[in-house]
Amino acid sequence: MSLMKRMSLIFRSKANTALDRAEDPRETLDYSYQRQVELLSKVRRGVADVATSRKRVELQINQIQQQADKLQGQAQKAIQVGREDLAREALTRKSGLTSQISDLEAQHAQLQGEEEKLTMAQQRLQAKVESFRTRKETIKATYTAAEAQTRIGEAMSGISEEMGDVGMAVQRAEDKTAQMQARAGAIDELIASGALDDASSMNRGDDIARELDALSSNADVEAELAALKGGGSAPQAIESSPQGGDILQTEPTKQSEGGQA
Amino acid sequence: MIVRILGEGQFDITDACFDSLNVLDDAVEKAVEENDVEAFRPALAALLAGVRAEGVPHAVDALDESDLILPPEDASIDEVRDMLSDDGLIPG
């Protein structure tokens, strides 16, 4: 027998066992409706849970992206001061973060897919539950217990199939989300512990930044030294000195400058 | 004829397309029976794509039972086997 046929038979037998339970078939209608409403709120919770997970992953992507950007900036700075080794180190760490980001982006896409699927499932179930409620009231008002059997069977089997489907979809979404939440938890811990903040640097602190700071203050010192030595390369501070001793005779110099200009 | 893709909803299929879908269905069934993971995924994808292409979405608020039911696109071969096994979905 074909796959399609077998699966539908399995669903049908499930619907029938639910129907067999009640003594007055009309009671099954209320019982089933109650379960439909329960399932609907379960699906709504499921959608909310998946959305929460999705937002959490979004936040993580942003945090890690910031770190990657920072490392990129450090690499640029390092190149400017001629330290290729530091730039290489920064880019190596950045590539670790980049692969983490693409992993998280894949998770994000999957969660978004689940969220959309569950939202659609919720809408379908909602529409069917509404129809069922109308049909249920009509059946209860119109038929005796004995007459109602067939009508109830028809209404029940359609909605049972939908409930089986939606129930399964919620379960699958929950399973997937649970797996991802475990991984997201691990990443949150990494971020909280500062390991990612230090650019996954094996507890060495943000040594690249420190070294770059040291380099740039070194460069400042060199520039000032050069200025003090009075080398031609030392600019502004000595701008007014071509006339040598004039520095001491302030006012006349200014006048003469004014005259020259 | 109404076909349900689990997780997606119901589709109306004309009898004319049914034969071509049956061929695709046989391929999925064969893959499951032979536990051929390689063949399973494209076979299932092709079958579901066929239903989506040939079918028209069935009214959402209708309480009609499907004639045929298909596994969701992301189902694994093991999941499909579980769905078909006696202690999978059938209670009791």
XYZ file of C-alpha atoms in Angstrom:
353
model
C 0.000 0.000 0.000
C 1.254 3.469 -0.733
C 2.809 5.737 1.828
C 0.073 8.343 1.442
C -2.640 5.766 2.011
C -1.013 4.251 5.055
C -0.495 7.580 6.768
C -4.087 8.634 6.282
C -5.359 5.340 7.716
C -3.242 5.873 10.788
C -4.712 9.305 11.350
C -8.238 8.059 10.841
C -7.992 5.273 13.376
C -6.766 7.835 15.870
C -9.814 10.015 15.296
C -12.165 7.080 15.752
C -10.756 6.027 19.127
C -11.481 9.518 20.408
C -15.079 9.188 19.242
C -15.670 5.768 20.798
C -15.169 7.012 24.322
C -18.392 8.952 24.946
C -21.802 7.422 25.793
C -23.916 10.205 24.370
C -22.199 11.098 21.097
C -23.264 14.722 21.563
C -21.053 14.910 24.622
C -18.082 14.150 22.430
C -18.713 17.422 20.660
C -18.223 19.500 23.784
C -15.324 17.389 24.914
C -13.628 17.717 21.546
C -14.294 21.467 21.397
C -12.686 21.886 24.796
C -9.590 20.060 23.578
C -9.511 22.156 20.413
C -9.489 25.351 22.455
C -6.725 23.939 24.640
C -4.698 23.027 21.597
C -5.206 26.497 20.148
C -3.760 28.142 23.230
C -0.920 25.637 23.169
C -0.132 26.630 19.587
C -0.227 30.313 20.563
C 2.246 29.628 23.357
C 4.361 27.696 20.885
C 4.462 30.663 18.497
C 5.438 32.971 21.377
C 8.177 30.582 22.553
C 9.713 30.314 19.109
C 9.573 34.112 18.735
C 11.397 34.517 22.050
C 14.133 32.149 20.930
C 14.410 33.955 17.622
C 14.834 37.319 19.350
C 17.460 35.885 21.639
C 19.481 34.658 18.676
C 19.100 38.090 17.041
C 20.539 39.725 20.128
C 23.461 37.336 20.169
C 24.199 37.973 16.505
C 24.302 41.720 17.217
C 26.604 41.320 20.193
C 29.048 39.116 18.349
C 28.896 41.349 15.278
C 29.971 44.307 17.418
C 32.974 42.343 18.604
C 33.862 41.410 15.047
C 33.631 45.062 13.977
C 35.877 46.055 16.845
C 38.488 43.509 15.782
C 38.277 44.775 12.222
C 39.003 48.291 13.472
C 41.938 47.020 15.489
C 43.378 45.242 12.468
C 43.176 48.465 10.475
C 44.909 50.430 13.227
C 47.605 47.798 13.523
C 48.338 48.001 9.808
C 48.570 51.789 10.031
C 51.321 51.523 12.642
C 53.041 48.794 10.672
C 52.281 45.870 12.961
C 51.154 43.154 10.564
C 51.465 40.508 13.283
C 48.870 42.267 15.432
C 46.596 42.781 12.467
C 46.856 39.082 11.650
C 45.958 38.153 15.226
C 42.923 40.451 15.192
C 41.699 39.052 11.876
C 42.192 35.467 13.068
C 39.980 36.125 16.070
C 37.476 37.885 13.872
C 37.188 34.876 11.590
C 36.307 32.733 14.624
C 33.476 35.115 15.415
C 32.362 35.283 11.802
C 31.803 31.541 11.665
C 29.857 31.764 14.905
C 27.699 34.461 13.368
C 26.912 32.407 10.279
C 26.015 29.471 12.510
C 23.642 31.707 14.464
C 22.194 33.113 11.267
C 21.340 29.605 10.117
C 19.601 28.992 13.446
C 17.789 32.278 13.086
C 16.474 31.316 9.658
C 15.301 27.966 10.993
C 13.496 29.571 13.929
C 11.890 32.084 11.620
C 10.673 29.220 9.436
C 9.228 27.416 12.450
C 7.543 30.587 13.613
C 5.900 31.117 10.236
C 4.784 27.491 10.007
C 3.279 27.549 13.487
C 1.539 30.858 12.826
C -0.052 29.375 9.704
C -1.018 26.241 11.634
C -2.620 28.409 14.277
C -4.667 30.252 11.659
C -5.815 27.014 10.048
C -6.801 25.487 13.364
C -8.543 28.687 14.422
C -10.694 28.630 11.268
C -11.583 24.972 11.753
C -12.381 25.385 15.444
C -14.764 28.202 14.538
C -16.553 26.014 11.982
C -16.669 23.171 14.436
C -18.258 25.342 17.121
C -21.041 26.396 14.718
C -21.557 22.833 13.502
C -21.614 21.547 17.096
C -24.376 23.943 18.150
C -26.431 23.050 15.079
C -26.068 19.323 15.702
C -26.975 19.641 19.360
C -30.031 21.733 18.576
C -31.268 19.630 15.660
C -30.628 15.978 16.335
C -31.369 13.419 19.018
C -28.495 11.366 20.350
C -29.292 8.513 18.015
C -29.601 10.699 14.925
C -26.539 12.753 15.718
C -24.007 9.940 15.387
C -23.175 10.269 11.705
C -23.094 14.056 11.690
C -20.834 14.043 14.689
C -18.571 11.512 13.095
C -18.163 13.771 10.059
C -17.443 16.896 12.078
C -15.110 15.072 14.422
C -12.975 13.298 11.866
C -12.075 16.479 10.000
C -11.110 18.386 13.093
C -9.297 15.422 14.652
C -7.056 15.190 11.647
C -6.256 18.893 11.902
C -5.580 18.519 15.620
C -3.266 15.597 15.028
C -1.405 17.628 12.427
C -1.151 20.800 14.518
C -0.250 18.838 17.647
C 2.602 17.258 15.750
C 3.744 20.619 14.368
C 3.867 22.113 17.866
C 5.822 19.133 19.121
C 8.347 19.397 16.316
C 8.770 23.129 16.858
C 9.279 22.558 20.585
C 11.916 19.900 19.973
C 13.831 22.086 17.556
C 13.621 25.139 19.784
C 14.793 23.177 22.817
C 17.923 22.063 20.959
C 18.689 25.601 19.897
C 18.032 27.027 23.326
C 20.686 24.793 24.799
C 23.189 26.165 22.304
C 21.988 29.745 22.783
C 22.447 29.290 26.540
C 26.051 28.277 26.014
C 26.698 31.354 23.874
C 24.985 33.629 26.426
C 27.327 32.242 29.064
C 30.303 32.954 26.843
C 29.150 36.511 26.303
C 28.438 37.004 30.025
C 31.816 35.638 31.039
C 33.490 38.205 28.810
C 35.213 35.566 26.727
C 33.625 36.894 23.554
C 34.068 40.458 24.744
C 37.780 39.766 24.759
C 37.322 38.460 21.274
C 37.495 34.789 22.208
C 41.059 35.410 23.242
C 41.668 32.515 25.629
C 41.646 34.679 28.745
C 44.410 36.968 27.630
C 42.221 40.020 27.945
C 41.956 42.457 25.087
C 45.676 42.370 24.485
C 45.457 43.687 20.937
C 43.834 46.881 22.157
C 46.400 47.231 24.897
C 49.283 46.790 22.515
C 47.788 49.240 20.030
C 47.347 51.789 22.813
C 50.959 51.309 23.821
C 52.027 51.723 20.213
C 50.100 54.927 19.702
C 51.381 56.505 22.932
C 54.864 55.472 21.809
C 54.287 57.254 18.552
C 53.164 60.388 20.423
C 56.327 60.372 22.506
C 58.480 60.023 19.398
C 56.728 62.968 17.764
C 57.255 65.186 20.793
C 60.871 64.154 21.061
C 61.415 65.082 17.474
C 59.793 68.456 18.132
C 62.049 69.130 21.108
C 65.133 68.269 19.114
C 64.056 71.072 16.814
C 64.347 68.966 13.718
C 62.836 70.398 10.563
C 60.164 67.759 10.763
C 58.764 69.182 14.009
C 56.050 71.512 12.772
C 53.642 74.002 14.362
C 55.376 74.665 17.706
C 58.319 76.275 15.964
C 56.371 77.978 13.231
C 57.306 81.511 14.271
C 60.994 80.818 14.746
C 62.583 81.426 11.367
C 63.553 84.840 12.627
C 65.506 83.329 15.527
C 65.766 85.629 18.579
C 62.669 87.613 17.636
C 60.710 85.299 19.893
C 61.854 87.334 22.908
C 60.993 90.736 21.418
C 57.353 90.069 21.080
C 55.785 93.384 20.207
C 58.220 94.709 17.664
C 58.187 91.368 15.869
C 54.455 91.509 15.595
C 54.601 95.007 14.215
C 57.210 94.082 11.694
C 55.223 91.006 10.724
C 52.204 93.202 10.268
C 54.236 95.519 8.113
C 55.499 92.693 6.010
C 52.106 91.243 5.445
C -9.532 14.157 -3.699
C -8.062 15.889 -0.623
C -4.374 15.467 0.219
C -2.872 16.794 3.433
C 0.785 17.673 3.788
C 1.443 17.580 7.508
C 2.357 21.014 8.793
C 1.073 22.697 5.636
C -2.602 21.928 5.314
C -4.949 20.353 2.772
C -4.930 20.470 -1.025
C -7.565 19.488 -3.573
C -6.130 17.195 -6.218
C -7.862 16.120 -9.411
C -7.901 12.441 -10.274
C -5.919 13.248 -13.418
C -2.824 14.299 -11.460
C -3.168 11.443 -9.061
C -1.353 8.932 -11.264
C 1.753 11.060 -11.594
C 1.766 11.690 -7.840
C 1.464 7.982 -7.249
C 4.717 7.387 -9.088
C 6.430 9.941 -6.840
C 4.811 8.372 -3.803
C 6.130 4.935 -4.743
C 9.658 6.345 -4.855
C 9.327 7.691 -1.307
C 7.867 4.445 -0.044
C 10.657 2.456 -1.660
C 13.302 4.726 -0.095
C 11.746 4.276 3.347
C 11.530 0.496 2.967
C 15.121 0.191 1.797
C 16.291 2.771 4.332
C 17.870 4.686 1.457
C 18.556 8.068 3.073
C 20.163 9.461 -0.084
C 17.105 8.773 -2.203
C 14.578 9.630 0.482
C 15.051 13.400 0.765
C 14.763 14.302 -2.953
C 11.938 11.786 -3.393
C 9.900 13.327 -0.561
C 10.648 16.851 -1.787
C 9.516 15.919 -5.308
C 6.285 14.347 -4.059
C 5.382 17.362 -1.901
C 6.317 19.774 -4.682
C 4.040 17.803 -7.002
C 1.113 18.107 -4.590
C 1.699 21.846 -4.135
C 1.987 22.413 -7.876
C -1.017 20.309 -8.924
C -3.207 20.971 -5.906
C -5.409 23.872 -4.924
C -5.528 24.779 -1.210
C -8.646 23.295 0.381
C -10.957 25.716 2.236
C -9.366 26.366 5.629
C -12.634 26.356 7.572
C -13.872 23.073 6.038
C -14.069 20.107 8.385
C -13.264 17.519 5.743
C -11.136 14.493 6.213
C -8.204 14.020 3.862
C -8.084 11.047 1.542
C -4.320 10.962 1.702
C -1.788 12.286 4.194
C 1.871 13.094 3.592
C 4.737 13.689 5.994
C 6.156 17.182 6.490
C 8.988 18.315 4.202
C 11.599 18.305 6.981
C 10.699 14.846 8.280
C 13.615 12.443 8.527
C 13.434 8.929 7.140
C 13.289 7.596 10.713
C 10.444 9.915 11.601
C 8.460 8.762 8.590
C 9.064 5.142 9.543
C 7.897 5.936 13.084
C 4.767 7.600 11.743
C 3.993 4.450 9.810
C 4.806 1.957 12.531
C 2.123 0.431 14.709
C 3.296 1.962 17.948
C 3.950 5.340 16.327
C 0.731 7.274 16.017
C -1.955 4.695 16.661
C -2.931 4.748 20.310
C -3.385 1.299 21.855
